[in-house]
Short mmCIF file of C-alpha atoms in Angstrom, two decimals:
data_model
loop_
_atom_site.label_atom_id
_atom_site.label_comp_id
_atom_site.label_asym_id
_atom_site.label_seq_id
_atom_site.Cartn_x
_atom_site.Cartn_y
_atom_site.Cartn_z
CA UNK A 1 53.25 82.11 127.58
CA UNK A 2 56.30 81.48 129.50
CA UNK A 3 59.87 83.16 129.22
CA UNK A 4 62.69 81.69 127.09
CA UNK A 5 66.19 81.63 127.52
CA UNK A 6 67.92 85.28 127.21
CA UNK A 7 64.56 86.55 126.59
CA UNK A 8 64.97 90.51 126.38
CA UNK A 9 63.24 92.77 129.45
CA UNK A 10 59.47 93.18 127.35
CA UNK A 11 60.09 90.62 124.96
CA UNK A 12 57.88 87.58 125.01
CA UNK A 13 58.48 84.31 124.11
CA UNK A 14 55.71 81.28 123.08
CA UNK A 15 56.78 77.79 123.94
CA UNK A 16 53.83 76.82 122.05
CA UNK A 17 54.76 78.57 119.00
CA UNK A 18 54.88 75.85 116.85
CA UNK A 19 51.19 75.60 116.75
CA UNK A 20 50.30 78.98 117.24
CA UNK A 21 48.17 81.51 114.82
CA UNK A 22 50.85 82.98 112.03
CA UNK A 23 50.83 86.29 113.92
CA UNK A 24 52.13 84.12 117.09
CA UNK A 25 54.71 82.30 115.16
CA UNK A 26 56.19 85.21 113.40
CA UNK A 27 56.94 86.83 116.64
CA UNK A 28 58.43 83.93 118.05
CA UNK A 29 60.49 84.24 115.57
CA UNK A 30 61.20 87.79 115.65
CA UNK A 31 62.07 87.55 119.35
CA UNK A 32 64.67 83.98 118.71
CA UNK A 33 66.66 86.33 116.43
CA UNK A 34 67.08 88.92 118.98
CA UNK A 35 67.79 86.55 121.36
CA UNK A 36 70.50 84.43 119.63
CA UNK A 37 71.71 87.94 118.17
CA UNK A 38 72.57 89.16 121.84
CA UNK A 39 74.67 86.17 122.54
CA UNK A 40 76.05 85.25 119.55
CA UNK A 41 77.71 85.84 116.21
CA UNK A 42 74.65 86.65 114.15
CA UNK A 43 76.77 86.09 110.65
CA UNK A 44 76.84 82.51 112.07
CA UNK A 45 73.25 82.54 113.14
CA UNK A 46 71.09 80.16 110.51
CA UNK A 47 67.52 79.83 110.10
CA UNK A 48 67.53 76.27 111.67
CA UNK A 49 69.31 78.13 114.50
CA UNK A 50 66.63 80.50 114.89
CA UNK A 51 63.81 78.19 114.21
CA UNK A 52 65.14 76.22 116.70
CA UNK A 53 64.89 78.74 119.33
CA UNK A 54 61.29 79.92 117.84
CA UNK A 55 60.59 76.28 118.58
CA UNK A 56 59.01 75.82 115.33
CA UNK A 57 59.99 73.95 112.35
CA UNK A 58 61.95 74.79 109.27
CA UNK A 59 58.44 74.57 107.20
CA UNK A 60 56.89 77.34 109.83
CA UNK A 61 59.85 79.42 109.68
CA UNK A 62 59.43 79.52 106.10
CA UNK A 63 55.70 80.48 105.85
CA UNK A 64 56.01 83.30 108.35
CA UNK A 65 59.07 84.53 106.68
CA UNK A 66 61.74 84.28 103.47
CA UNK A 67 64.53 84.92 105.03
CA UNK A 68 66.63 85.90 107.91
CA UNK A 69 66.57 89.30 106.51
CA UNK A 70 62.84 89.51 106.48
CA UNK A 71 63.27 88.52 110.18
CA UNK A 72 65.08 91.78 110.84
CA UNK A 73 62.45 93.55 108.41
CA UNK A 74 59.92 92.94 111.12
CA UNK A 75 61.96 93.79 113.95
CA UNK A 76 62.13 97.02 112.54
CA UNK A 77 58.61 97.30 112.16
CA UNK A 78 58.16 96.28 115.64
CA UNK A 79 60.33 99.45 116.85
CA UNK A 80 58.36 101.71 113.91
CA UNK A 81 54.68 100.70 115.57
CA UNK A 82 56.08 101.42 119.11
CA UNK A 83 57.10 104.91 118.08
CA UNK A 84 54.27 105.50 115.58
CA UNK A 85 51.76 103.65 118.30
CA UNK A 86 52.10 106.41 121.07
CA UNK A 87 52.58 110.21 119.62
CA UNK A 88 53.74 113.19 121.87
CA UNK A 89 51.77 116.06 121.32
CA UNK A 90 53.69 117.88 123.60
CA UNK A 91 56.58 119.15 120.67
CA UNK A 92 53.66 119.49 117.59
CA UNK A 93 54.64 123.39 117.48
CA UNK A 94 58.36 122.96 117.68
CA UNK A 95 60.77 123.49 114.45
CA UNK A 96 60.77 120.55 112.45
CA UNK A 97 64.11 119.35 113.70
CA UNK A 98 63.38 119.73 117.45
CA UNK A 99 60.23 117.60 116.64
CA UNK A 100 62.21 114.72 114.50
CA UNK A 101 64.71 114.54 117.76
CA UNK A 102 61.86 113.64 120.03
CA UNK A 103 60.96 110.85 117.55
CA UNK A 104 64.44 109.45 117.17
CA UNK A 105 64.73 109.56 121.17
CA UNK A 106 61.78 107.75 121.42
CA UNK A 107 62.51 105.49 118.95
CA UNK A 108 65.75 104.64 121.14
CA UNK A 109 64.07 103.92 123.97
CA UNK A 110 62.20 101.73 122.05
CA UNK A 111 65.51 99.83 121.33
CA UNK A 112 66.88 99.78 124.82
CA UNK A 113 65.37 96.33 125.66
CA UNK A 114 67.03 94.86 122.45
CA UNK A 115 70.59 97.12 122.80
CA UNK A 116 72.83 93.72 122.46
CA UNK A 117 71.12 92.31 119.52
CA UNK A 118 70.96 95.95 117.92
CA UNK A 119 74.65 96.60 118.13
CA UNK A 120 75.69 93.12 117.55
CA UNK A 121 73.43 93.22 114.38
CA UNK A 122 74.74 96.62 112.91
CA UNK A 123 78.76 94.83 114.30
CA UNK A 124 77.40 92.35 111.68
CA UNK A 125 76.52 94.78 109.12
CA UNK A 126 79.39 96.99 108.93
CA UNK A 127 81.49 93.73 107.55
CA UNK A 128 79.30 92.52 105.06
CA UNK A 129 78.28 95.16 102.36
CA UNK A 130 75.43 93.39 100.83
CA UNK A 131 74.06 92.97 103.91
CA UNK A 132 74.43 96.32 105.11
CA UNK A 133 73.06 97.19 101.71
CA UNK A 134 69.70 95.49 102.18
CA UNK A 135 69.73 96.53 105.51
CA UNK A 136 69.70 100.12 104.88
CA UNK A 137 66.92 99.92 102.69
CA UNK A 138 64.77 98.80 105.46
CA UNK A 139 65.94 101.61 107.59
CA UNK A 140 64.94 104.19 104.88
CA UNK A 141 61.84 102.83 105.56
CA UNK A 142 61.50 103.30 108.70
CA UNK A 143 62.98 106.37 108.52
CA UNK A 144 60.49 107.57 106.29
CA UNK A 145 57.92 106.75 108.83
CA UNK A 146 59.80 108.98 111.32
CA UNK A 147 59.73 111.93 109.39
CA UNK A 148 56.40 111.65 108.83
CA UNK A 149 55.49 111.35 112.60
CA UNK A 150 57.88 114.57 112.57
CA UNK A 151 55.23 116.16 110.06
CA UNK A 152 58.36 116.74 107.51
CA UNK A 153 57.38 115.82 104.37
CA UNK A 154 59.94 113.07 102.40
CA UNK A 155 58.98 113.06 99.07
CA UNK A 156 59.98 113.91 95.85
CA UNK A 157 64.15 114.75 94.93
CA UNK A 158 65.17 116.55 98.41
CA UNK A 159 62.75 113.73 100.22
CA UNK A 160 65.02 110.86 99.14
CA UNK A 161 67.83 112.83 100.30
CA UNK A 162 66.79 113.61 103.90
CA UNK A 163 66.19 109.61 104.00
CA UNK A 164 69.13 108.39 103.16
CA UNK A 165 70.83 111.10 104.62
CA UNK A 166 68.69 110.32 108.04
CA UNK A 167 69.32 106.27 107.54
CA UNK A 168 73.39 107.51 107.80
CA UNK A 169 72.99 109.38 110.60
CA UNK A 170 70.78 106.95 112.35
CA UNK A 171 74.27 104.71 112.15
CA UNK A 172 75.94 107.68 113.62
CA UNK A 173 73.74 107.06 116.23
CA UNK A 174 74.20 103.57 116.80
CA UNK A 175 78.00 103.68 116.85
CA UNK A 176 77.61 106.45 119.93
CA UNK A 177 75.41 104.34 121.71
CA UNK A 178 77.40 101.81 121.53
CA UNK A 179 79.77 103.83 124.04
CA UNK A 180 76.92 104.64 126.35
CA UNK A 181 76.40 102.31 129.54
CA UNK A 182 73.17 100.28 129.24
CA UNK A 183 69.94 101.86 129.76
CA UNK A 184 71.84 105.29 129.07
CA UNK A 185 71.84 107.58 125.70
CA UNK A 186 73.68 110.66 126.53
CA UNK A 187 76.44 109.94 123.83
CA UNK A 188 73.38 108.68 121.45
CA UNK A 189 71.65 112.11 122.03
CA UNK A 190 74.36 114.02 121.60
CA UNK A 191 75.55 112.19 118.22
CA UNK A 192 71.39 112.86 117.21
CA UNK A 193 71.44 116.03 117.72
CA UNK A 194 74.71 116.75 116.10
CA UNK A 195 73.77 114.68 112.88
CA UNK A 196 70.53 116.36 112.93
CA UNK A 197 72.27 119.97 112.76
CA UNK A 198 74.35 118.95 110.09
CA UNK A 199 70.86 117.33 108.28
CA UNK A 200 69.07 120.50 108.22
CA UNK A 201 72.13 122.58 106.79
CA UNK A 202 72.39 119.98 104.08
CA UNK A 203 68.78 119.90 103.18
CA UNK A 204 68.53 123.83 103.26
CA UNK A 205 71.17 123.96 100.63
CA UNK A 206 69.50 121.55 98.72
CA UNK A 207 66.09 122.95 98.73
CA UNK A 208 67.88 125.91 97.18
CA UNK A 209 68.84 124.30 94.69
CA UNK A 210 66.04 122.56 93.53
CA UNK A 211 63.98 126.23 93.82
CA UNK A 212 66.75 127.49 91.48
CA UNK A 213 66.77 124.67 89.56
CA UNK A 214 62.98 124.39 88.83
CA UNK A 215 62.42 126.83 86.03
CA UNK A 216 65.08 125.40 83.91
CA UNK A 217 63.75 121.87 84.42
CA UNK A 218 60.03 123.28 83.58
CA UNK A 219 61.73 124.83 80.18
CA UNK A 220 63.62 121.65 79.29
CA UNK A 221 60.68 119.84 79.94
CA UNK A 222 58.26 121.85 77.75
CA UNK A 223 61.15 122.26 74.93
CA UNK A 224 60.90 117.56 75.26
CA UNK A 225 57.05 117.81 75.21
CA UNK A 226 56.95 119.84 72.32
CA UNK A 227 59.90 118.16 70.65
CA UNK A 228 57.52 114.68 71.29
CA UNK A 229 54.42 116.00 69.74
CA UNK A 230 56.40 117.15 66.32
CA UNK A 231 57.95 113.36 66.39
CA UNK A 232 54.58 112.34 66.56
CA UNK A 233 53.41 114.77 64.11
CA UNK A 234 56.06 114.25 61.47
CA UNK A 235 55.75 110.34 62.00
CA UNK A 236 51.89 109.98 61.46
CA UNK A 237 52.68 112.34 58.37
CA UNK A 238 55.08 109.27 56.86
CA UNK A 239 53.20 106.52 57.95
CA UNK A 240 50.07 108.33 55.98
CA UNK A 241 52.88 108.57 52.77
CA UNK A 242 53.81 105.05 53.07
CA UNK A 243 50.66 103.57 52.51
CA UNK A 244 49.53 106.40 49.75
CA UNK A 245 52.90 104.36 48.29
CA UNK A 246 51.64 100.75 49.14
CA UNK A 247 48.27 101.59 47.67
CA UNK A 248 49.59 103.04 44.10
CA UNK A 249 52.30 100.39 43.89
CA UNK A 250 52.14 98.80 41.10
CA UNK A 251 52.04 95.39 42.74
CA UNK A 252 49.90 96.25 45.46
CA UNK A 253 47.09 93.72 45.88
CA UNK A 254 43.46 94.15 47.70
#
C-alpha cells in the first residue's frame, strides 16, 4: 500500500487497486474522489478522471459503483462508521441536544482530514440544484444515524422534520467552517450549537402540535374506517342484486 498523490492525512491509497478484492477497489475509489475534489473543480471531475486516479478501469469503476454520486454516498458512510464506530459514553445522561452536539463534533473531526474536498464538494453543490438535491438525501441519512447515536428518536411526522431540519443545519455548519483555519472548528461549533438551539425550539413547537393534533386525526380516521366498511357493505349488497338480476333474466343462460 503506498501513498498517492494529494493523498489526505489518514487516507490510504492502493496502487494495486486495479486487481484488488471489491472492498479494496471501492475505496480506492472513494479516496481518488476526495483527492481530485481537493484540487480541483469537482463539477469538471468525470468518472474516467477518477478511475484514473483509483488506477482502475472504467469496467471496475462501474462494478464498485453507478455513479459519481454513489461515490460520495460512500464517503458519507465512511464519516457515519467513524462516528457510529467509537461511542462516548461520557454525555449518555446529558439532554438530548447536548448529546447530538457531541456527535456532530465528532463527526467533524471525522471530516478534518478531507476539509478541501468537503467544502469544495458542498462549493459544488450549492450551484447545481439537482445535485444538491440528491445530495441532501444522503445526508438525511446520515443524519438519521446521528440522531440515533444521540438516542433521539427520528421517526414518524416530527422525525422527518428534525432530519431535514438537521441536514439544513448541518450546511449551516459547513459554510462556518469554511471560515475556520484548518484543523480548527470554533466558528463550526458555534454555528452547531446555534442551529441546534433553534432545532429544539422548532421541534418543541411541533411536537405540540402533533399532541394537539392527534385526537382529531384518530376521529377522522375512525369516521374513514367506518365510512370504508359501509362502502363495502352497501357494495357486496349490489353485487348480490346484480346477479339475483343476471340469474332471473330472461336471457340468462347456465
Amino acid at each position: 500500500m503506498t501513498t498517492g498523490p494529494g493523498t489526505f492525512p489518514g487516507a490510504r491509497y492502493d496502487a494495486a487497486s486495479a486487481t484488488a478484492p471489491a472492498g479494496g477497489t471501492r475505496e480506492a475509489i472513494v479516496d481518488a474522489l476526495l483527492r481530485l475534489a481537493a484540487r480541483r473543480d469537482f463539477g469538471a471531475t468525470t468518472i474516467t478522471d477518477i478511475a484514473r486516479e483509483a488506477g482502475v478501469s472504467l469496467a471496475d469503476f462501474r462494478d464498485a459503483f453507478p455513479s459519481k454520486g454513489a461515490v460520495l454516498g460512500a464517503f458519507l458512510r465512511r464519516i457515519d462508521r467513524k462516528v457510529l464506530e467509537n461511542p462516548s459514553r461520557s454525555y449518555e445522561d446529558e439532554p438530548s441536544r447536548e448529546r447530538l452536539y457531541h456527535v456532530l463534533s465528532h463527526r467533524l473531526d471525522a471530516l478534518e482530514p478531507y476539509r478541501d474536498a468537503v467544502l469544495n464538494i458542498a462549493e459544488w453543490a450549492a450551484k447545481d440544484p439537482l445535485s444538491a438535491t440528491a445530495l441532501n438525501r444522503e445526508i438525511v441519512n446520515s443524519m438519521r444515524f446521528m440522531l440515533e447515536a444521540a438516542d433521539i428518536d427520528s421517526e414518524g411526522p416530527v422525525g422527518a422534520l428534525k432530519l431535514q431540519g438537521l441536514a439544513h443545519a448541518w450546511k449551516k455548519v459547513l459554510d462556518a467552517w469554511r471560515e475556520d483555519r484548518a484543523g480548527e472548528h470554533a466558528r463550526a461549533l458555534s454555528a452547531l450549537d446555534r442551529e441546534l438551539s433553534r432545532g429544539e425550539k422548532f421541534v418543541d413547537r411541533a411536537e405540540d402540535l402533533v399532541r394537539m393534533t392527534e385526537p382529531f386525526f384518530s376521529l377522522a380516521q375512525k369516521l374513514f374506517d367506518g365510512a370504508q366498511r359501509r362502502s363495502g357493505r352497501h357494495s357486496h349488497h349490489h353485487h348480490h342484486e346484480a346477479e339475483d338480476d343476471y340469474e332471473h333474466h330472461p336471457h340468462a343462460s347456465a
